[in-house]
Amino acid sequence: MRLSRYFLPVLKENPAEAQIVSHRLMLRAGMIKQQAAGIYSWLPMGFKVLKRLEQIVHEEQVRAGHIPLLMPTLQPADLWRESGRYDDYGQEMLRIKDRHDRDMLYGPTNEEMITDIFRSHVNSYKDLPLTLYHIQWKFRDEVRPRFGVMRGREFLMKDGYNFDLTREDALHAYNRHMVSYLRTYERMGLTAIPMRAASGPIGGDNTHEFLVLADTGESEVFYDARVPALKLGDRAVDYDNREEVAGICEEFTTLYARTDETHDEAVYAEVPEEHRKVGRGIEVGQIFYFGTKYSESMGATVVTPDGSRVPVEMGSHGIGVSRLLGALIEANHDDKGIIWPEGVTPFHCGIVNLKQGDTGTDAACEGLYKALRDLGLDPLYDDRDERAGAKFATMDLIGLPWRITVGPRGLANGVVELTSRRSGESEEMSAAAAVARIAQIYDGV
Ligand code: 5CA
């Protein structure tokens, strides 16, 4: 993409309404625009990162054996009357009437609808196990929408639902979600710690939240300092292998890690004092096992091998996809702007032409731009007629992990400059070497 033809409405001033750094940077970098409290338009660069996060979520869900579908944002109230949650959900639910005076709602989550799909089409244990998920907009009329996309009213969520014959099978599905979530966050360059949590309006007694440590997080968290260092890395996981998957979950949940809702001073006191940590965290996902809570009230049953009929065992599992953008920026920024991890960056690298209109620098930049694109990479070429300082400030603000700077002096020596946004370190090399280095960095990302 050429910056002169892109739509990147960066702001020079700090927007007054933003209280936390991620909100401020998303506005300044022209990623979002607020349309009403907690409701945002996703401008091109914000939309690009959002789509990238969606893609990673999809890839890891499919890898775990889960199946994508798409349910609507608007739902009939009757489904929620069946489960009893229509009244329970209170003012957080946006209720709408259609022209025939029928009660509708903008879905805050989809347990009822997915249970309805299941009961309409599945009848036998032979069709189990089954896990269906979608990535769809949700609406929750939050009392205090704030911090930009972090606590929105309209937000994008991945929500998945498992259907199993036995409690044991459903717990395997729970574990599978835990491991696939760990891998998802790691690929995004985030450390998200599974913490024992409270279930709230979803229900059930087995639930974990995934928290990204950040001073601006809304939850107080208590954890063993050794937990954030745990990593899945690139180990291959066989998601059908129950022992292996359960073993990984144990590895990640044995040490103490809880939110304020489930914190237990007596248990915490057993953590060696030097490892005890109190901090704040951003909840970027939550998994629930709730058994037959919805299947019983909504009549979602299956025939068992001995011919009897039982309500199906279920759980639900969510990732806050739009909230993740905020969490990523909270965890990756400096005083100049965002620092995207390579796994989620909107463009692979920036190209800065220090002397736009100069035959030599223009030709070198065009050559770099073409060579990178020919390799399937997606560079952002700052080809505007701007001062070098302004170009650097924009690149620092929008946070592309790598910048190639092309100026007449370097070209006279046959070199361009490759700069890491994270370390700030620069290296001179030939244009061809810079292209090869960028290709190598993104190989397998
Ligand atoms: N049905 C279950 C799992 S699919 C569910 O709704 N879980 S949840 O309530 O925990 O939401 C899942 C994730 O959505 C949360 O972990 C959080 O990351 C994100 N989320 C929830 N509310 C908001 C909000 N108001 N703004 C942005 N993200 C949110």
CSV table of N, CA, C and O and ligand atoms in Angstrom, one decimal, residues 38 85 89 92 108-111 138-142 145-146 148-161 181 185 198-199 201-202 207-210 218 282-288 290 294 315-324, ligand 1:
chain,number,residue,atom,x,y,z
A,38,GLY,N,-19.3,3.5,23.3
A,38,GLY,CA,-19.0,2.1,23.2
A,38,GLY,C,-19.3,1.5,21.8
A,38,GLY,O,-19.3,0.3,21.7
A,85,ARG,N,-33.4,-17.0,30.5
A,85,ARG,CA,-32.5,-15.9,30.6
A,85,ARG,C,-33.0,-14.5,30.1
A,85,ARG,O,-32.4,-13.5,30.3
A,89,TYR,N,-31.3,-11.5,32.2
A,89,TYR,CA,-30.2,-10.7,31.6
A,89,TYR,C,-30.2,-9.2,31.9
A,89,TYR,O,-29.2,-8.5,31.9
A,92,GLU,N,-28.5,-5.1,30.5
A,92,GLU,CA,-27.4,-5.3,29.6
A,92,GLU,C,-27.9,-5.7,28.2
A,92,GLU,O,-27.2,-5.6,27.2
A,108,PRO,N,-26.2,-10.8,23.1
A,108,PRO,CA,-25.0,-10.6,23.9
A,108,PRO,C,-24.1,-11.8,23.9
A,108,PRO,O,-23.0,-11.8,24.4
A,109,THR,N,-24.7,-13.0,23.5
A,109,THR,CA,-24.0,-14.3,23.4
A,109,THR,C,-25.0,-15.2,22.8
A,109,THR,O,-26.1,-14.9,22.5
A,110,ASN,N,-24.6,-16.5,22.5
A,110,ASN,CA,-25.4,-17.3,21.7
A,110,ASN,C,-25.7,-18.7,22.2
A,110,ASN,O,-26.0,-19.6,21.4
A,111,GLU,N,-25.7,-19.0,23.5
A,111,GLU,CA,-26.0,-20.3,24.0
A,111,GLU,C,-27.3,-20.8,23.6
A,111,GLU,O,-27.5,-21.9,23.1
A,138,LYS,N,-21.4,-8.7,19.0
A,138,LYS,CA,-22.3,-8.9,20.1
A,138,LYS,C,-22.6,-7.5,20.6
A,138,LYS,O,-21.9,-6.5,20.3
A,139,PHE,N,-23.7,-7.4,21.3
A,139,PHE,CA,-24.1,-6.1,21.9
A,139,PHE,C,-24.4,-6.3,23.4
A,139,PHE,O,-25.2,-7.2,23.7
A,140,ARG,N,-23.8,-5.6,24.3
A,140,ARG,CA,-24.1,-5.6,25.7
A,140,ARG,C,-24.2,-4.1,26.1
A,140,ARG,O,-23.2,-3.4,25.9
A,141,ASP,N,-25.4,-3.8,26.6
A,141,ASP,CA,-25.5,-2.4,27.0
A,141,ASP,C,-24.9,-2.1,28.3
A,141,ASP,O,-25.5,-1.9,29.3
A,142,GLU,N,-23.6,-2.1,28.3
A,142,GLU,CA,-22.7,-1.9,29.5
A,142,GLU,C,-23.1,-0.6,30.2
A,142,GLU,O,-23.3,0.4,29.5
A,145,PRO,N,-19.5,1.9,29.3
A,145,PRO,CA,-18.6,1.6,28.3
A,145,PRO,C,-17.4,2.5,28.4
A,145,PRO,O,-17.5,3.7,28.7
A,146,ARG,N,-16.1,2.0,28.3
A,146,ARG,CA,-15.0,2.9,28.5
A,146,ARG,C,-13.7,2.2,27.9
A,146,ARG,O,-13.7,1.1,27.5
A,148,GLY,N,-12.3,2.7,25.1
A,148,GLY,CA,-12.3,2.4,23.7
A,148,GLY,C,-12.9,1.0,23.5
A,148,GLY,O,-13.9,0.6,24.0
A,149,VAL,N,-12.2,0.2,22.6
A,149,VAL,CA,-12.7,-1.1,22.3
A,149,VAL,C,-12.6,-2.1,23.4
A,149,VAL,O,-13.1,-3.2,23.4
A,150,MET,N,-11.9,-1.7,24.5
A,150,MET,CA,-11.7,-2.6,25.6
A,150,MET,C,-13.0,-3.0,26.3
A,150,MET,O,-13.2,-4.1,26.7
A,151,ARG,N,-13.8,-2.0,26.6
A,151,ARG,CA,-15.2,-2.3,27.1
A,151,ARG,C,-16.2,-1.5,26.2
A,151,ARG,O,-16.6,-0.4,26.5
A,152,GLY,N,-16.5,-2.1,25.1
A,152,GLY,CA,-17.4,-1.5,24.2
A,152,GLY,C,-18.8,-2.0,24.5
A,152,GLY,O,-19.1,-2.8,25.4
A,153,ARG,N,-19.8,-1.4,23.8
A,153,ARG,CA,-21.2,-2.0,23.8
A,153,ARG,C,-21.3,-3.0,22.7
A,153,ARG,O,-21.8,-4.1,22.8
A,154,GLU,N,-20.9,-2.5,21.5
A,154,GLU,CA,-20.8,-3.5,20.4
A,154,GLU,C,-19.4,-4.0,20.3
A,154,GLU,O,-18.5,-3.2,20.3
A,155,PHE,N,-19.2,-5.3,20.3
A,155,PHE,CA,-17.8,-5.8,20.2
A,155,PHE,C,-17.8,-7.1,19.5
A,155,PHE,O,-18.8,-7.8,19.4
A,156,LEU,N,-16.6,-7.5,19.0
A,156,LEU,CA,-16.5,-8.7,18.2
A,156,LEU,C,-16.0,-9.8,19.1
A,156,LEU,O,-15.0,-9.7,19.8
A,157,MET,N,-16.8,-10.9,19.1
A,157,MET,CA,-16.4,-12.1,20.0
A,157,MET,C,-16.3,-13.3,19.2
A,157,MET,O,-17.1,-13.6,18.2
A,158,LYS,N,-15.4,-14.2,19.5
A,158,LYS,CA,-15.4,-15.5,19.0
A,158,LYS,C,-16.1,-16.3,20.1
A,158,LYS,O,-15.7,-16.3,21.3
A,159,ASP,N,-17.2,-17.0,19.8
A,159,ASP,CA,-17.9,-17.8,20.8
A,159,ASP,C,-18.1,-19.2,20.2
A,159,ASP,O,-18.6,-19.4,19.1
A,160,GLY,N,-17.6,-20.2,21.0
A,160,GLY,CA,-17.7,-21.6,20.6
A,160,GLY,C,-18.5,-22.4,21.6
A,160,GLY,O,-18.5,-22.1,22.8
A,161,TYR,N,-19.1,-23.5,21.1
A,161,TYR,CA,-20.0,-24.3,22.0
A,161,TYR,C,-19.8,-25.7,21.7
A,161,TYR,O,-19.8,-26.2,20.6
A,181,TYR,N,-6.7,-21.8,23.1
A,181,TYR,CA,-6.6,-20.4,23.4
A,181,TYR,C,-5.2,-20.0,23.8
A,181,TYR,O,-4.7,-18.9,23.4
A,185,TYR,N,-3.3,-16.9,21.8
A,185,TYR,CA,-2.7,-15.7,22.3
A,185,TYR,C,-1.2,-15.6,22.1
A,185,TYR,O,-0.6,-14.6,21.8
A,198,ALA,N,-15.1,-16.7,38.2
A,198,ALA,CA,-16.5,-16.8,38.5
A,198,ALA,C,-17.3,-16.8,37.2
A,198,ALA,O,-16.9,-16.2,36.2
A,199,SER,N,-18.5,-17.6,37.2
A,199,SER,CA,-19.1,-17.8,35.9
A,199,SER,C,-20.2,-16.7,35.5
A,199,SER,O,-20.5,-16.6,34.4
A,201,PRO,N,-23.4,-14.6,34.4
A,201,PRO,CA,-24.7,-15.0,33.8
A,201,PRO,C,-24.6,-16.2,32.9
A,201,PRO,O,-25.7,-16.7,32.5
A,202,ILE,N,-23.4,-16.6,32.5
A,202,ILE,CA,-23.4,-17.8,31.6
A,202,ILE,C,-23.7,-19.1,32.4
A,202,ILE,O,-24.3,-20.0,31.9
A,207,THR,N,-14.9,-22.7,35.3
A,207,THR,CA,-14.6,-21.7,34.4
A,207,THR,C,-13.2,-21.0,34.6
A,207,THR,O,-12.8,-20.9,35.8
A,208,HIS,N,-12.5,-20.7,33.5
A,208,HIS,CA,-11.3,-20.0,33.6
A,208,HIS,C,-11.4,-18.7,32.7
A,208,HIS,O,-12.0,-18.8,31.6
A,209,GLU,N,-10.8,-17.7,33.2
A,209,GLU,CA,-10.6,-16.5,32.4
A,209,GLU,C,-9.2,-16.4,32.0
A,209,GLU,O,-8.3,-16.9,32.7
A,210,PHE,N,-8.9,-15.8,30.8
A,210,PHE,CA,-7.5,-15.6,30.3
A,210,PHE,C,-7.2,-14.1,30.5
A,210,PHE,O,-7.9,-13.3,30.0
A,218,GLU,N,-8.9,-4.1,34.1
A,218,GLU,CA,-10.0,-3.9,35.0
A,218,GLU,C,-10.1,-4.8,36.2
A,218,GLU,O,-10.8,-4.6,37.1
A,282,ILE,N,-6.2,-7.7,31.9
A,282,ILE,CA,-7.3,-7.5,31.0
A,282,ILE,C,-7.8,-8.9,30.6
A,282,ILE,O,-7.0,-9.7,30.1
A,283,GLU,N,-9.1,-9.1,30.7
A,283,GLU,CA,-9.7,-10.4,30.4
A,283,GLU,C,-9.9,-10.5,28.9
A,283,GLU,O,-10.8,-9.8,28.4
A,284,VAL,N,-9.2,-11.4,28.3
A,284,VAL,CA,-9.3,-11.5,26.8
A,284,VAL,C,-10.0,-12.8,26.4
A,284,VAL,O,-10.2,-13.0,25.2
A,285,GLY,N,-10.5,-13.6,27.3
A,285,GLY,CA,-11.2,-14.8,27.0
A,285,GLY,C,-11.7,-15.5,28.2
A,285,GLY,O,-11.3,-15.2,29.3
A,286,GLN,N,-12.7,-16.3,28.0
A,286,GLN,CA,-13.2,-17.1,29.2
A,286,GLN,C,-13.8,-18.4,28.6
A,286,GLN,O,-14.5,-18.4,27.6
A,287,ILE,N,-13.6,-19.5,29.3
A,287,ILE,CA,-14.2,-20.8,29.0
A,287,ILE,C,-15.0,-21.3,30.1
A,287,ILE,O,-14.7,-21.0,31.3
A,288,PHE,N,-16.1,-21.9,29.7
A,288,PHE,CA,-17.1,-22.4,30.7
A,288,PHE,C,-17.5,-23.8,30.4
A,288,PHE,O,-17.7,-24.2,29.3
A,290,PHE,N,-20.7,-26.0,31.6
A,290,PHE,CA,-21.9,-25.8,32.4
A,290,PHE,C,-22.9,-27.0,32.3
A,290,PHE,O,-24.0,-27.0,32.7
A,294,TYR,N,-28.4,-25.6,29.6
A,294,TYR,CA,-29.3,-25.1,28.5
A,294,TYR,C,-30.0,-26.3,27.9
A,294,TYR,O,-31.1,-26.2,27.4
A,315,GLY,N,-20.6,-26.7,26.9
A,315,GLY,CA,-19.8,-25.7,27.5
A,315,GLY,C,-19.7,-24.6,26.5
A,315,GLY,O,-20.1,-24.8,25.3
A,316,SER,N,-19.3,-23.3,26.9
A,316,SER,CA,-19.1,-22.3,25.9
A,316,SER,C,-17.8,-21.6,26.2
A,316,SER,O,-17.3,-21.6,27.3
A,317,HIS,N,-17.3,-21.0,25.1
A,317,HIS,CA,-15.9,-20.5,25.2
A,317,HIS,C,-15.7,-19.3,24.3
A,317,HIS,O,-16.1,-19.3,23.1
A,318,GLY,N,-15.3,-18.2,25.0
A,318,GLY,CA,-15.3,-16.9,24.2
A,318,GLY,C,-13.9,-16.3,24.2
A,318,GLY,O,-13.1,-16.3,25.2
A,319,ILE,N,-13.6,-15.6,23.1
A,319,ILE,CA,-12.5,-14.7,23.0
A,319,ILE,C,-12.9,-13.3,22.6
A,319,ILE,O,-13.7,-13.2,21.7
A,320,GLY,N,-12.5,-12.3,23.3
A,320,GLY,CA,-12.8,-10.9,23.0
A,320,GLY,C,-11.9,-10.4,21.9
A,320,GLY,O,-10.9,-9.8,22.2
A,321,VAL,N,-12.3,-10.7,20.6
A,321,VAL,CA,-11.5,-10.4,19.5
A,321,VAL,C,-11.2,-8.8,19.4
A,321,VAL,O,-10.0,-8.4,19.3
A,322,SER,N,-12.2,-8.0,19.5
A,322,SER,CA,-12.0,-6.6,19.4
A,322,SER,C,-11.2,-6.0,20.6
A,322,SER,O,-10.4,-5.2,20.5
A,323,ARG,N,-11.6,-6.6,21.8
A,323,ARG,CA,-10.8,-6.2,23.0
A,323,ARG,C,-9.3,-6.5,22.9
A,323,ARG,O,-8.5,-5.8,23.4
A,324,LEU,N,-9.0,-7.6,22.2
A,324,LEU,CA,-7.6,-8.0,22.0
A,324,LEU,C,-6.7,-6.8,21.4
A,324,LEU,O,-5.6,-6.7,21.7
B,1,5CA,N1,-20.9,-17.2,26.1
B,1,5CA,C1,-19.7,-17.0,26.8
B,1,5CA,C2,-18.5,-17.6,26.1
B,1,5CA,S1,-18.7,-17.8,24.5
B,1,5CA,C3,-19.4,-15.5,27.0
B,1,5CA,O1,-20.1,-14.7,26.6
B,1,5CA,N2,-18.3,-15.2,27.7
B,1,5CA,S2,-17.9,-13.8,28.2
B,1,5CA,O2,-19.0,-13.1,28.7
B,1,5CA,O3,-16.8,-14.0,29.1
B,1,5CA,O4,-17.3,-13.0,27.0
B,1,5CA,C4,-16.2,-13.5,26.3
B,1,5CA,C5,-15.1,-12.5,26.1
B,1,5CA,O5,-15.7,-11.4,25.4
B,1,5CA,C6,-14.6,-11.9,27.4
B,1,5CA,O6,-13.6,-12.7,27.9
B,1,5CA,C7,-14.1,-10.5,26.9
B,1,5CA,O7,-12.8,-10.7,26.4
B,1,5CA,C8,-15.0,-10.2,25.8
B,1,5CA,N3,-16.0,-9.1,26.2
B,1,5CA,C9,-17.0,-9.3,27.0
B,1,5CA,N4,-17.6,-8.1,27.2
B,1,5CA,C10,-17.0,-7.2,26.4
B,1,5CA,C11,-17.1,-5.8,26.1
B,1,5CA,N5,-18.1,-5.1,26.7
B,1,5CA,N6,-16.3,-5.2,25.3
B,1,5CA,C12,-15.3,-5.9,24.7
B,1,5CA,N7,-15.1,-7.2,24.9
B,1,5CA,C13,-15.9,-7.8,25.8
